[in-house]
mmCIF file of C-alpha atoms and ligand atoms in Angstrom:
data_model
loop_
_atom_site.group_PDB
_atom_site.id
_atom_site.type_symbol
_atom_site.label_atom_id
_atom_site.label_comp_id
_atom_site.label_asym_id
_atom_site.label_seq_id
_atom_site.Cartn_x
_atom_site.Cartn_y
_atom_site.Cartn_z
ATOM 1 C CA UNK A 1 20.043 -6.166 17.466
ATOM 2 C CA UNK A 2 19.250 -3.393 14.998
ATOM 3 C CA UNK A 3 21.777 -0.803 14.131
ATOM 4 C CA UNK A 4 20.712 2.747 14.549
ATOM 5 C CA UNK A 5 20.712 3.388 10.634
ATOM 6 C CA UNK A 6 18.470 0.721 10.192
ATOM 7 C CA UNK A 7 15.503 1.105 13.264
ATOM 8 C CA UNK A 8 15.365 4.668 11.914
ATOM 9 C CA UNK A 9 14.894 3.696 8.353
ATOM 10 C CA UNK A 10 12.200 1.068 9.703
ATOM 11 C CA UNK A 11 10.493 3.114 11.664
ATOM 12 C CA UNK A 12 10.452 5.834 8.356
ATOM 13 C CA UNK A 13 8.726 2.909 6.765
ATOM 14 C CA UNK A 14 6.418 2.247 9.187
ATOM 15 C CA UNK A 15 5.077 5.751 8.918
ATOM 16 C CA UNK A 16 4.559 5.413 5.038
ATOM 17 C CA UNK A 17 2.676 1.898 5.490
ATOM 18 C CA UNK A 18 0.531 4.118 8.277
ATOM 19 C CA UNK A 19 0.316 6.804 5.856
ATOM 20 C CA UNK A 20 -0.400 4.203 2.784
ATOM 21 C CA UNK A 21 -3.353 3.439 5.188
ATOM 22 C CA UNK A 22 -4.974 6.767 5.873
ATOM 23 C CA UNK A 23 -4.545 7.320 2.103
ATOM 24 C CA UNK A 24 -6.796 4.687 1.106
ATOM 25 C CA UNK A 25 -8.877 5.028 3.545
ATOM 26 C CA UNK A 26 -10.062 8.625 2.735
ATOM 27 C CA UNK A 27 -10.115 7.414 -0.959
ATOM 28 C CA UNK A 28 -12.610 4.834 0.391
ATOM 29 C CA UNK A 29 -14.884 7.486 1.904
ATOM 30 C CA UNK A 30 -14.583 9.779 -1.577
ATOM 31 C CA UNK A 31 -15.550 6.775 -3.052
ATOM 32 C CA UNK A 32 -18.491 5.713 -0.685
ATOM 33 C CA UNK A 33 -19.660 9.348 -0.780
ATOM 34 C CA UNK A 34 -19.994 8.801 -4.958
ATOM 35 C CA UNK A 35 -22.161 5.701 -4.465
ATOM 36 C CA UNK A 36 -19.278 3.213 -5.808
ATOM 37 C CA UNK A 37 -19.402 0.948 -3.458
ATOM 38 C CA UNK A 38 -17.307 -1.665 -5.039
ATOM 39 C CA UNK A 39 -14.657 1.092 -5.554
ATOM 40 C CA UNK A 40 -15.348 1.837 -1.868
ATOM 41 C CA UNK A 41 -14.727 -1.586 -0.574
ATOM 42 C CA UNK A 42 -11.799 -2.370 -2.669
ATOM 43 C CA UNK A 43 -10.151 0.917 -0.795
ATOM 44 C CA UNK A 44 -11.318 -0.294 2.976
ATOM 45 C CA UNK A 45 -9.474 -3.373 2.268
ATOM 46 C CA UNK A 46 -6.116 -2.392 1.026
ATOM 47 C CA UNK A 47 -6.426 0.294 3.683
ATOM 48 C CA UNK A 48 -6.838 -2.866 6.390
ATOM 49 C CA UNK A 49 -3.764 -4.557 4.278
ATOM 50 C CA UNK A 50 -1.632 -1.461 4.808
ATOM 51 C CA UNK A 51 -2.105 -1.688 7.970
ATOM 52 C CA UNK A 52 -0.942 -4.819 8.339
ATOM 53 C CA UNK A 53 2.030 -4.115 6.681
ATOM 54 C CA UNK A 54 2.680 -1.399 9.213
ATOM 55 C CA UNK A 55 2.085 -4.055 12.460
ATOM 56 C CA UNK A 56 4.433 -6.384 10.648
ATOM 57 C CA UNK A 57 7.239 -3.836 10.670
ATOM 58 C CA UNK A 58 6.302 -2.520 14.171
ATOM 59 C CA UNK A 59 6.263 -6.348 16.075
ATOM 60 C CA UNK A 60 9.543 -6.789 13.708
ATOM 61 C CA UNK A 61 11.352 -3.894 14.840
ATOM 62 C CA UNK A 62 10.498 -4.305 18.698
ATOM 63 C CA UNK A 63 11.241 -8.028 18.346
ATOM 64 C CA UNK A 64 14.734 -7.327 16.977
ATOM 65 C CA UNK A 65 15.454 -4.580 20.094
ATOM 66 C CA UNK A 66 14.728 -2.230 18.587
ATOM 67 C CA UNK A 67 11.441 0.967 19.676
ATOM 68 C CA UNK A 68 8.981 1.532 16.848
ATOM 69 C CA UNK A 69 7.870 4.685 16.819
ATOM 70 C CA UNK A 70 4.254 5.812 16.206
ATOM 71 C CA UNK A 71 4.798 9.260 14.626
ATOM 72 C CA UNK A 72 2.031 11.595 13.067
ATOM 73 C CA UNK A 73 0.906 11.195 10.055
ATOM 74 C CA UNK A 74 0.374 13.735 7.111
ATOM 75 C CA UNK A 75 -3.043 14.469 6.074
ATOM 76 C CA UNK A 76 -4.105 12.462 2.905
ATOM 77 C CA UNK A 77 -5.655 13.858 -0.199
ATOM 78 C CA UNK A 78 -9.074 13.547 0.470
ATOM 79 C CA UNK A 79 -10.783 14.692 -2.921
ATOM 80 C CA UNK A 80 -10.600 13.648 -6.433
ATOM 81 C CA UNK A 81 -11.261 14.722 -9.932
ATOM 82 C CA UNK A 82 -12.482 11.461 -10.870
ATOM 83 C CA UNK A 83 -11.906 7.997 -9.928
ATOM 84 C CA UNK A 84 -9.773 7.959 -12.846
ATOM 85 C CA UNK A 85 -7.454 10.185 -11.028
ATOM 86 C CA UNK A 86 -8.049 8.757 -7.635
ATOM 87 C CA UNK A 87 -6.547 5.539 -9.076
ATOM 88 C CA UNK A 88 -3.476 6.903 -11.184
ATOM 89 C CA UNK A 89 -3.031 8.186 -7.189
ATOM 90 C CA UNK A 90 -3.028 4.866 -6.062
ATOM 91 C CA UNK A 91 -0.793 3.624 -8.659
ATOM 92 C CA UNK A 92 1.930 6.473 -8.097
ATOM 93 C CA UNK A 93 1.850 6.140 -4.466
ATOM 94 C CA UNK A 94 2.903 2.129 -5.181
ATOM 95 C CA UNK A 95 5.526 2.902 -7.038
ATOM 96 C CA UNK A 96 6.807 5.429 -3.999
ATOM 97 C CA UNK A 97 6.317 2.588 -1.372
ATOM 98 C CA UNK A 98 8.016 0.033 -4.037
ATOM 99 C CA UNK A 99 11.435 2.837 -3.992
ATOM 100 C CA UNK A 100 10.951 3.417 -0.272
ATOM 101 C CA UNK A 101 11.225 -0.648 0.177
ATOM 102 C CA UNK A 102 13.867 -0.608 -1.945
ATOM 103 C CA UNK A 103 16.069 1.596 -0.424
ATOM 104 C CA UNK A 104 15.393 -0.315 2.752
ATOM 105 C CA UNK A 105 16.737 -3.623 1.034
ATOM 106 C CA UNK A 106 19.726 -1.559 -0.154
ATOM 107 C CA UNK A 107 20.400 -0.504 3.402
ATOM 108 C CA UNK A 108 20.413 -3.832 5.222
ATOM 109 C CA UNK A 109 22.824 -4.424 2.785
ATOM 110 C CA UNK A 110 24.799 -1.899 3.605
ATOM 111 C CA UNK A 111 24.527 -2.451 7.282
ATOM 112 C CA UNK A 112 25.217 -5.807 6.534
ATOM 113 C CA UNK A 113 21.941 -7.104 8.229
ATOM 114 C CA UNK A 114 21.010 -10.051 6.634
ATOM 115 C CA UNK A 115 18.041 -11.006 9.067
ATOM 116 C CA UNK A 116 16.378 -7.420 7.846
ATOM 117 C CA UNK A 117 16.927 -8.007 4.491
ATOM 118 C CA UNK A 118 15.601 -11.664 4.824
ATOM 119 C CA UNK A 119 12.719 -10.035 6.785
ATOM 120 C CA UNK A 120 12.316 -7.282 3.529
ATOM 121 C CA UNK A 121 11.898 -10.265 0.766
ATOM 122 C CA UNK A 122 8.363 -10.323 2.221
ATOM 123 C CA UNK A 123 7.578 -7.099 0.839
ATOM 124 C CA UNK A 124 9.232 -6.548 -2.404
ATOM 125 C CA UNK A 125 7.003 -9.668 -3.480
ATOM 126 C CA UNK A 126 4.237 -7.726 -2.029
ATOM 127 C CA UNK A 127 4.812 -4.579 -3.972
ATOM 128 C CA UNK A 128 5.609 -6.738 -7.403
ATOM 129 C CA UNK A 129 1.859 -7.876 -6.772
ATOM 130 C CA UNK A 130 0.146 -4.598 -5.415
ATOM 131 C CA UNK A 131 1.618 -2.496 -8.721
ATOM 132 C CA UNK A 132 0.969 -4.872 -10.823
ATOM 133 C CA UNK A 133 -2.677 -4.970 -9.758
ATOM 134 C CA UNK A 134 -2.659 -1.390 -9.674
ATOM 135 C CA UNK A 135 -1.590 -1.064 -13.333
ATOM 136 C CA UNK A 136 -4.557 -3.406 -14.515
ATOM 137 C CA UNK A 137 -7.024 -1.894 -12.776
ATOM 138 C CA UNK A 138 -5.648 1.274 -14.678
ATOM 139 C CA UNK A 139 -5.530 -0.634 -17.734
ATOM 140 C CA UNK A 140 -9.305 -1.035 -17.284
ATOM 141 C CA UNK A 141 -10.081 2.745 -16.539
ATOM 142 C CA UNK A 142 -8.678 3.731 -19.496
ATOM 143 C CA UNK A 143 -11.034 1.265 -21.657
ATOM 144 C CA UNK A 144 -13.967 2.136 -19.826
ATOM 145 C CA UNK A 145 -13.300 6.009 -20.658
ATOM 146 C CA UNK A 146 -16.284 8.219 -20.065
ATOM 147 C CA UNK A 147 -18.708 5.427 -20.666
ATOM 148 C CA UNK A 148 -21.053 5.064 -17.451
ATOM 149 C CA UNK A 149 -22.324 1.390 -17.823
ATOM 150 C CA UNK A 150 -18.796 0.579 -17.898
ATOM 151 C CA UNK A 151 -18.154 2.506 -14.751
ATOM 152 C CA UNK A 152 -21.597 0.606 -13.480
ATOM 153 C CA UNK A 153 -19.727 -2.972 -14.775
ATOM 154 C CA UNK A 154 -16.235 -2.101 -12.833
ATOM 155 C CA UNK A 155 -17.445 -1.072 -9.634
ATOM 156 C CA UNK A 156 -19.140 -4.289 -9.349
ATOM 157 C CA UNK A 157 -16.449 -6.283 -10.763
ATOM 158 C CA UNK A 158 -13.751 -4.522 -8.275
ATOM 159 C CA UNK A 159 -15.553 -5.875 -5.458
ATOM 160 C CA UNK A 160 -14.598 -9.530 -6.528
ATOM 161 C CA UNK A 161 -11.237 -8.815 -6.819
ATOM 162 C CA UNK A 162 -11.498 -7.708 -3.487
ATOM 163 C CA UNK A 163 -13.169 -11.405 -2.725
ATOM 164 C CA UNK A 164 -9.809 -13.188 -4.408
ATOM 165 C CA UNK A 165 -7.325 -10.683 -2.867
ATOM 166 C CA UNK A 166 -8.821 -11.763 0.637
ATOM 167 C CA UNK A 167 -8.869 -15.300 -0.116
ATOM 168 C CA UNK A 168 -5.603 -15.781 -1.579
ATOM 169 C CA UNK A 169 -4.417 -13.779 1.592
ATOM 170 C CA UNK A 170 -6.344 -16.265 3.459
ATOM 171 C CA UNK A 171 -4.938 -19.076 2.116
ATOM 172 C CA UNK A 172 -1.116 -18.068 2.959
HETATM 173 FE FE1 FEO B 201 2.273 -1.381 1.970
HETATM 174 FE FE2 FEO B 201 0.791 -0.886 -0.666
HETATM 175 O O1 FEO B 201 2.348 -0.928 0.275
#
């Protein structure tokens, strides 16, 4: 059984993993809307992975007696300078979910629930992975600069690390 402390900071996360997913979704459509369609595709699929991560918290929290709740969700940035910017976006708002997750580990501690913070191991792998992925694809902005064939070279190359990223998933 969950304590109260902990359903409510559950269900807080389950609103950022929704909201993690709306994010990337409208960065998907800016994208689409720009004609990168690798860009594009590589943002529909971590928004379908954030939503997993959302179920996997919701089934975990009603499993454990707990109620998740399905709250509303704010509005995502749906613009963008560049893609430059739209992935320095990306990479910030990992590095929010990574100190959100954290906290959560901190408070099963707290609460003394070790099944929770067996349950949160899963994700602060996850978030190792999904920063560090989102600092080389950064990494690779920043050497590509202004130059347009670049930008022509990395929105085709995204879309195969979209191919691994759903493989390896695959093979779990
Ligand atoms: Fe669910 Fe990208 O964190």
């Amino acid at each position: 059984m969950l304590s109260k402390k902990i359903e409510k900071a559950l269900n807080d996360q389950i609103r950022i993993e929704a909201e993690s997913s709306q994010i990337y979704l409208a960065m998907a459509c800016w994208a689409e809307v720009k004609g990168l369609e690798g860009v594009a595709g590589f943002m529909y699929s971590q928004s379908d992975e954030e939503r997993t991560h959302m179920l996997k918290l919701v089934r975990y929290v009603n499993e454990r007696g707990g109620h998740a709740h399905v709250s509303a969700l704010k509005a995502p940035n749906v613009t963008f300078k560049s893609f430059k910017e739209m992935f320095e976006k990306l990479f910030e708002h990992e590095v929010f979910v990574s100190e959100s997750i954290n906290e959560l580990v901190h408070i099963s501690l707290q609460e003394k629930d070790y099944s929770t913070h067996n349950f949160l191991q899963w994700y602060v792998a996850e978030q190792i992975e999904e920063e560090a992925m989102a600092r080389t694809i950064l990494d690779k902005i920043n050497m590509i600069g202004n130059d347009k064939g670049g930008l022509y070279l990395f929105d085709r190359d995204i879309q195969q690390l979209t191919i691994s990223t759903a493989a390896s998933e695959g093979a779990e």
